[in-house]
Coordinates of C-alpha atoms and ligand atoms in Angstrom, one line a residue:
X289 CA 102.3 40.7 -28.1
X290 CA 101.9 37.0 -27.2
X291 CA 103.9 37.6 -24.6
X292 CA 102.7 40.3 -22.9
X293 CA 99.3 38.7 -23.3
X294 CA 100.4 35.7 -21.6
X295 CA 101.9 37.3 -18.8
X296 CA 98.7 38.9 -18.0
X297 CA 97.0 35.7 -18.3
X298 CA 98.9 34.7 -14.9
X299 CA 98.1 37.8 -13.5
X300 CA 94.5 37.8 -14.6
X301 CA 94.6 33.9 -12.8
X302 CA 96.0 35.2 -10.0
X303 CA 93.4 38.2 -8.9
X304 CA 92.6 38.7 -5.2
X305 CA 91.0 41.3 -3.6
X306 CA 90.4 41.2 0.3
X307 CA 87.4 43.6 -0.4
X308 CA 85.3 45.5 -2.8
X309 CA 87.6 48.6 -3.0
X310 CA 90.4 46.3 -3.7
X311 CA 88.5 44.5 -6.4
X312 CA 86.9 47.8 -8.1
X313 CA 90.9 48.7 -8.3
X314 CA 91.7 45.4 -10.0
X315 CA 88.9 45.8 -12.5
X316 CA 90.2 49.7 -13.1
X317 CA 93.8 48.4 -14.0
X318 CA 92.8 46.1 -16.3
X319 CA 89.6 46.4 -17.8
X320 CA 89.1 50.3 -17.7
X321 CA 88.8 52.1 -21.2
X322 CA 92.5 52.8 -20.5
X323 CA 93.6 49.5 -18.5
X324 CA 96.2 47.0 -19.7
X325 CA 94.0 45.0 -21.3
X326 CA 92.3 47.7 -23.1
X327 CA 95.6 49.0 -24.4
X328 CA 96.9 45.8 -25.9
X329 CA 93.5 46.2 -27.9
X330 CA 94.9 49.6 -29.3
X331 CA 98.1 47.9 -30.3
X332 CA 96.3 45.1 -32.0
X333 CA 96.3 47.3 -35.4
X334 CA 100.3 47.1 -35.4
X335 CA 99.8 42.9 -35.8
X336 CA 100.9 41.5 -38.8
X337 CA 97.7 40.5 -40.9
X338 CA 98.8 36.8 -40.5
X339 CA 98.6 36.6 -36.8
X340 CA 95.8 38.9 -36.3
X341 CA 93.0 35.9 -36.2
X342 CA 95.6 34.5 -33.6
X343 CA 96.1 37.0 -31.0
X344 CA 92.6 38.3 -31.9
X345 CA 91.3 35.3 -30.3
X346 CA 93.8 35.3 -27.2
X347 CA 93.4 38.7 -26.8
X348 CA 89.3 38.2 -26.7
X349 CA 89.5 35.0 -23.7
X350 CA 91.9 37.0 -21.9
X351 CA 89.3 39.9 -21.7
X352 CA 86.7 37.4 -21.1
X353 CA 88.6 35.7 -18.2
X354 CA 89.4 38.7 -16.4
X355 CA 85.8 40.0 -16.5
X356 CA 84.8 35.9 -15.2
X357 CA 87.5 36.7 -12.2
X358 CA 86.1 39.9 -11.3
X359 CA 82.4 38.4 -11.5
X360 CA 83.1 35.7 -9.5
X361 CA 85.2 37.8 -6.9
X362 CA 82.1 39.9 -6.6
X363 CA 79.9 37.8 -6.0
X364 CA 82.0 35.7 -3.5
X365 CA 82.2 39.1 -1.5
X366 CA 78.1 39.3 -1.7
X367 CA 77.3 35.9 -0.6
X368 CA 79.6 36.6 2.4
X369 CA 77.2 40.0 3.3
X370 CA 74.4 37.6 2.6
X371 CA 75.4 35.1 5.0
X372 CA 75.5 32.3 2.4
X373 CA 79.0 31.3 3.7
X374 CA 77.9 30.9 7.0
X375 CA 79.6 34.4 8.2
X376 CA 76.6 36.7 8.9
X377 CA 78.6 40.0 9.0
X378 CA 75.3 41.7 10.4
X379 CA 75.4 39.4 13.3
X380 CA 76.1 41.3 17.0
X381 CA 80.0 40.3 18.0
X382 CA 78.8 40.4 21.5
X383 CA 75.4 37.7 21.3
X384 CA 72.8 38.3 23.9
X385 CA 72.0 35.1 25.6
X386 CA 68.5 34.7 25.6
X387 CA 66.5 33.4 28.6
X388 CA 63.9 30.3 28.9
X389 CA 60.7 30.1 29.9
X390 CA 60.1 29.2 33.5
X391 CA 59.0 25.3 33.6
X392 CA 55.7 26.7 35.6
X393 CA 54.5 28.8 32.3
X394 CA 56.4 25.5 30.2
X395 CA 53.3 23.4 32.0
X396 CA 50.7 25.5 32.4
X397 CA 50.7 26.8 28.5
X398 CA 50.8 22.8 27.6
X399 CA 47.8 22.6 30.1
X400 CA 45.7 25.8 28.5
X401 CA 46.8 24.7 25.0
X402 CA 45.1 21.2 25.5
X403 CA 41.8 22.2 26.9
X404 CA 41.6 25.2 24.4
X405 CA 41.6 22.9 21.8
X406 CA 38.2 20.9 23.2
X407 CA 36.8 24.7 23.3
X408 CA 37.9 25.9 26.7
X409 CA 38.9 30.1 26.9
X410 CA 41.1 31.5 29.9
X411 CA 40.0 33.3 32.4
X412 CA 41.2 35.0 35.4
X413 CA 40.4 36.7 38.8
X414 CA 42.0 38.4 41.7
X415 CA 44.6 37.3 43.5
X416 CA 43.5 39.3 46.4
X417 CA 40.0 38.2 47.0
X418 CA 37.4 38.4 49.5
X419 CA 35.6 35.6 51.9
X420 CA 32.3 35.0 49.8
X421 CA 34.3 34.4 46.0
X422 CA 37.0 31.9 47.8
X423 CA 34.6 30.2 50.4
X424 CA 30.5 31.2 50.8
X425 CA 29.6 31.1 47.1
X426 CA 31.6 27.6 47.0
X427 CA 29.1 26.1 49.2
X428 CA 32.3 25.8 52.5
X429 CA 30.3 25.6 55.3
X430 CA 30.7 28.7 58.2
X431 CA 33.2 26.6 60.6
X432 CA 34.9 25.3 57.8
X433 CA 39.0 24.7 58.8
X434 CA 39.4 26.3 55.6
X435 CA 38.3 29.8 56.9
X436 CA 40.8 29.2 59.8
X437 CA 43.9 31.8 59.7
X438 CA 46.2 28.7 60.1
X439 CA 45.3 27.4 56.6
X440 CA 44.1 30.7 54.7
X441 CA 46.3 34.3 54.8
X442 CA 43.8 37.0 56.0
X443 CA 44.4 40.5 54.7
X444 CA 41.7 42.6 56.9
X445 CA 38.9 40.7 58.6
X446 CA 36.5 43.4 58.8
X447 CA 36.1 43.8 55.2
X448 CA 37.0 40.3 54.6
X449 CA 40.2 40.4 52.5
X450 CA 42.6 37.5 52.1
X451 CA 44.6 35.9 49.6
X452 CA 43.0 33.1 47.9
X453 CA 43.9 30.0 48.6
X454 CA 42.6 28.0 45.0
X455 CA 41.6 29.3 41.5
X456 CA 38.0 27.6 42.4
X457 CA 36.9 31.1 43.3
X458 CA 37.3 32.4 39.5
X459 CA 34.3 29.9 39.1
X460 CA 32.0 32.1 41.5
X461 CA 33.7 35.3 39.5
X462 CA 32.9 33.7 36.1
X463 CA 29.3 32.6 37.2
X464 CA 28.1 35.6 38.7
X465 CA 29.0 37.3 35.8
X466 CA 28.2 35.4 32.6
X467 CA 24.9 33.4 31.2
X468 CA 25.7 29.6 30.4
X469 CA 27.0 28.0 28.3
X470 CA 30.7 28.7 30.5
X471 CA 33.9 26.9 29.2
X472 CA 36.6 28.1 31.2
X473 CA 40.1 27.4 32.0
X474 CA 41.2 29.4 35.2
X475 CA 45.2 29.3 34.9
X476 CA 46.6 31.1 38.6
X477 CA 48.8 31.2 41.9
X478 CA 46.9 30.8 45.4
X479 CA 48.5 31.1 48.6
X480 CA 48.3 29.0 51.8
X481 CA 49.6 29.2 55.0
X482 CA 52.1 26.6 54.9
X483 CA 55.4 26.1 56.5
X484 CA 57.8 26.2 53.5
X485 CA 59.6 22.5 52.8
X486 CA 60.5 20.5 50.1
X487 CA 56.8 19.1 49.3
X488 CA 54.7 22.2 50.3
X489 CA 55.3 26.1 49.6
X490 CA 53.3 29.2 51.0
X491 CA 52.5 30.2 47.1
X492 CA 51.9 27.5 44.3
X493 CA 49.8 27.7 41.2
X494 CA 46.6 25.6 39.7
X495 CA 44.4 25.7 37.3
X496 CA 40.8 25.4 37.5
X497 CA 38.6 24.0 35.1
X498 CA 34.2 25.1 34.6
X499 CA 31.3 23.6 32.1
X500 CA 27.9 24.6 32.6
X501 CA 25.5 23.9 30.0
X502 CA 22.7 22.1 29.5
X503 CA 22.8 18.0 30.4
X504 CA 26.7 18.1 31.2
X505 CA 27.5 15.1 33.0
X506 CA 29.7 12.8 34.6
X507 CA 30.7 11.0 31.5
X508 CA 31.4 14.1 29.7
X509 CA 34.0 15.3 32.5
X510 CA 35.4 11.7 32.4
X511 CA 35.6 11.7 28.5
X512 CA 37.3 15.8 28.9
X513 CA 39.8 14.4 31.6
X514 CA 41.0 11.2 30.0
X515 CA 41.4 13.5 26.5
X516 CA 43.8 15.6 28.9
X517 CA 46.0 13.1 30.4
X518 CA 46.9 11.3 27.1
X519 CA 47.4 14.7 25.3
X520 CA 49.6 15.7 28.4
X521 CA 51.7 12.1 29.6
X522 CA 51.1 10.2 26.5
X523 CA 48.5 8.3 24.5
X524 CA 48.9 5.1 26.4
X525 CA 48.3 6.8 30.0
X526 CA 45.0 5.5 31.9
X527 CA 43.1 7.3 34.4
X528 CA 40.6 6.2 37.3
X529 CA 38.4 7.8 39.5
X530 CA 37.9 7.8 43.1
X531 CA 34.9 9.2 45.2
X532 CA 36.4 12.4 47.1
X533 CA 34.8 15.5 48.4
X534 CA 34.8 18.8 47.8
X535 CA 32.3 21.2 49.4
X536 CA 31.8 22.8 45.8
X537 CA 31.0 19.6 43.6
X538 CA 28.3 17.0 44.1
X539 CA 29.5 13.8 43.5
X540 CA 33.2 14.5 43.8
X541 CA 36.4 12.6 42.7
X542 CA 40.2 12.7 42.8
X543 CA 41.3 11.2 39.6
X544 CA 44.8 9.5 39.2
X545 CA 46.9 8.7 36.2
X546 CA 48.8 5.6 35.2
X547 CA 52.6 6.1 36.8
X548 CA 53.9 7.7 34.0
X549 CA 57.8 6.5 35.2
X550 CA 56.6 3.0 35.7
X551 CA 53.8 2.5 33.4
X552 CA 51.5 1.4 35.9
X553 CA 54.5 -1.4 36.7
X554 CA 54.7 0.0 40.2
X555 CA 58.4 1.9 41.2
X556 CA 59.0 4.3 44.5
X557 CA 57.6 7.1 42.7
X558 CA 54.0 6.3 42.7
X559 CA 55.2 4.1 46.0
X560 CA 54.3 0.8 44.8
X561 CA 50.5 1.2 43.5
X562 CA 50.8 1.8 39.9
X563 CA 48.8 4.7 40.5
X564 CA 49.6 8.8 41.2
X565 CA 46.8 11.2 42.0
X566 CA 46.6 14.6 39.7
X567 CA 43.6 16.6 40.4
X568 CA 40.1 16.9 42.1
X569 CA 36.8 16.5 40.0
X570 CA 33.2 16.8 40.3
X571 CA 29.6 18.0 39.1
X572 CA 29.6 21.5 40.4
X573 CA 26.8 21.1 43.3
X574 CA 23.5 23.0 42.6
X575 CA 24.4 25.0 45.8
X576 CA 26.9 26.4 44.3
X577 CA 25.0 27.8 40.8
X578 CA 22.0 28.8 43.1
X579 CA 24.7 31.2 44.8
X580 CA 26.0 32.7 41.9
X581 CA 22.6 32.8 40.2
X582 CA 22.3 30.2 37.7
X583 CA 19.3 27.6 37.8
X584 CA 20.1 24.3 39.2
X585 CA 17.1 22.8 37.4
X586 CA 18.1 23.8 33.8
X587 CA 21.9 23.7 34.1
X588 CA 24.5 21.0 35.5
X589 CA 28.5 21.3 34.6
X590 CA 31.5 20.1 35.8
X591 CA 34.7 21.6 37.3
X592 CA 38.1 20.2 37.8
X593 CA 41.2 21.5 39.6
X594 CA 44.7 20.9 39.7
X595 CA 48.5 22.2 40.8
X596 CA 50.2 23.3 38.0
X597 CA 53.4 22.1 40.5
X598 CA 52.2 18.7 40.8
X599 CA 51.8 17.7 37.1
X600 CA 55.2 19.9 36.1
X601 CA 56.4 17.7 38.9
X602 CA 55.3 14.4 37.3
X603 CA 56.9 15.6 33.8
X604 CA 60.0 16.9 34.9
X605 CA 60.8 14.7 38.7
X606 CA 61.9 17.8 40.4
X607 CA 62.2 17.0 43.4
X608 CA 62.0 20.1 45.6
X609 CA 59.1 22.7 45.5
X610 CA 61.1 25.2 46.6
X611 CA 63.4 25.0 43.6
X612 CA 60.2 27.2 41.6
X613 CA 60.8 30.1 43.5
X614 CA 64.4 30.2 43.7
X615 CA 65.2 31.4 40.0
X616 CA 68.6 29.5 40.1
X617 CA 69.4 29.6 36.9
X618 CA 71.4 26.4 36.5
X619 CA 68.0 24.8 36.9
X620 CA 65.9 27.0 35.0
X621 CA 68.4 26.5 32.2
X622 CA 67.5 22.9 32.3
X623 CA 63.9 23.8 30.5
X624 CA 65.9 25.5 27.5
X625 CA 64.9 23.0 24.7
X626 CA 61.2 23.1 26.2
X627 CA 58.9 25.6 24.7
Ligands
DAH975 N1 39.9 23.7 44.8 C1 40.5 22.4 45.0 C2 41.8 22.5 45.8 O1 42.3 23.6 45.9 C3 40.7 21.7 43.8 C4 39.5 21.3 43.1 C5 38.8 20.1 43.4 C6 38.9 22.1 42.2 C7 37.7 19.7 42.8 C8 37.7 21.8 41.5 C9 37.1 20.6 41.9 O2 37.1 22.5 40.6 O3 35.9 20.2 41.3 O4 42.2 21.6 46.4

């Protein structure tokens, strides 16, 4: 009987099962009512009284350890369903790779994120647009160069239809059509009749930003500006200010950022000066909310524009506009660990 229990000892040490059906046999030859283990139990009553507390007891841990083996088996075979031993069996043999955001929506999400979080909300107009939204309403004078087919595309010129060439006119869509106080971010592509090249494109995007409330002024688009360009190129970036015009904003800037390859050192990039321009700023001029219909004499506000290509162009160095429009994916794969 020691024997026989010894023997299946080994063989109760050396269970394997490559899978469930192979275990549930395992357990059904030796633990069933009528396994092997089962039936040395039967033969226990033919031990001799003086060895029964003896083989009693071998007979109870070989019991025990082949019940431990199958339990540990089975659970082995359930962590691997699980995944827990880094074999997901549910996974797909055949993974899909998956794509990546274009850097274009990468920069222009960053851009929306930051100014939502100082209260700005999106909003959006036509691509397709007409003469008074892009140009009239914006205070561009009748012979403006702007209205010229060389610079803008014109759809039809009798309705006035043409593609517009900045997001600016989303300000004369927004005003027209809702009561101060406006916080809006304008995110968009405008076209331009440009001869495609490294540096310019006939399609790029901006995005436009409009306050009008009461007593908004130039210190407030200065403090909403400087908040930007540390959230975006980093805390220790500086900005400055220079006068500019714009037909739509009364003063007007162009505001430029601390190199953010040199540090302000000076390198080729921002050719020497420390210094590279990002957007054009202004207090929207009273012209412009007499047009849409909002009183110059109890409102001001502030608008801001800029190329969504220029600042991904900043963050990223690419060097070649074109590159955006290509969809080459050995450079949009670049943007992968972006979000
Ligand atoms: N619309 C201008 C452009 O396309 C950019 C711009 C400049 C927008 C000044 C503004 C602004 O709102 O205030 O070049």
């Amino acid at each position: 009987m020691k024997e026989r229990i010894e023997q299946l000892l080994e063989e109760v040490n050396a269970f394997a099962a490559k899978n469930i059906e192979e275990l549930e046999a395992l357990r059904i030859k030796y633990l069933s009512k009528k396994g092997e283990i089962s039936n040395l139990f039967n033969d226990f009553r033919s031990v001799p009284n003086e060895q029964k507390r003896e083989v009693g007891q071998l007979l109870n841990d070989l019991k025990n350890k082949a019940q431990d083996r199958i339990n540990e088996l089975k659970e082995a075979f359930e962590d691997m369903l699980d995944g827990k031993d880094g074999i997901d069996l549910t996974r797909s043999s055949d993974p899909v790779a998956l794509g990546t955001r274009h850097p274009l929506s990468i920069v222009k999400n960053e851009i929306v994120n930051i100014f939502s979080r100082i209260g700005f909300v999106v909003a959006e107009g036509p691509e397709i647009e007409d003469d008074w939204h892009v140009f009239s309403a914006l205070n561009f004078p009748p012979e403006h160069p702007a209205r010229d087919m060389q610079d803008t595309f014109f759809i039809t010129r009798e309705p006035d239809v043409l593609l517009r060439t900045h997001t600016s006119s989303v300000q004369s869509r927004v005003m027209t059509s809702q009561e101060p106080p406006i916080r809006v971010l304008c995110p968009g592509r405008v076209y331009r009749n440009e001869a495609i090249s490294y540096r310019a494109h006939c399609f790029f995007h901006q995005v436009e930003g409009l306050y009008i409330d009461k007593n908004v002024s130039f210190a407030d688009l200065r403090q909403a500006l400087l908040y930007f360009a540390k959230e975006m190129f980093g805390e220790d970036t500086k900005i400055r200010l220079r006068p500019s015009y714009f037909p739509f904003t009364e003063p007007s800037a162009e505001m430029d950022i601390s190199c953010n390859l040199c540090g302000g050192k000076g390198c080729p990039f921002c050719k020497g000066t420390g210094w590279v321009e990002i957007l054009g700023c202004g207090m929207v001029d009273p012209n412009v909310l007499e047009a849409c219909g909002i009183d110059s004499k109890v409102y001001s506000g502030y608008a801001f524009g800029m190329g969504v290509e220029r600042i991904t162009n900043l963050k990223y160095q690419v060097k070649d506009l074109r590159m955006f429009s290509e969809n080459d994916v050995r450079f949009l794969e670049q943007f992968k660990s972006a979000h």
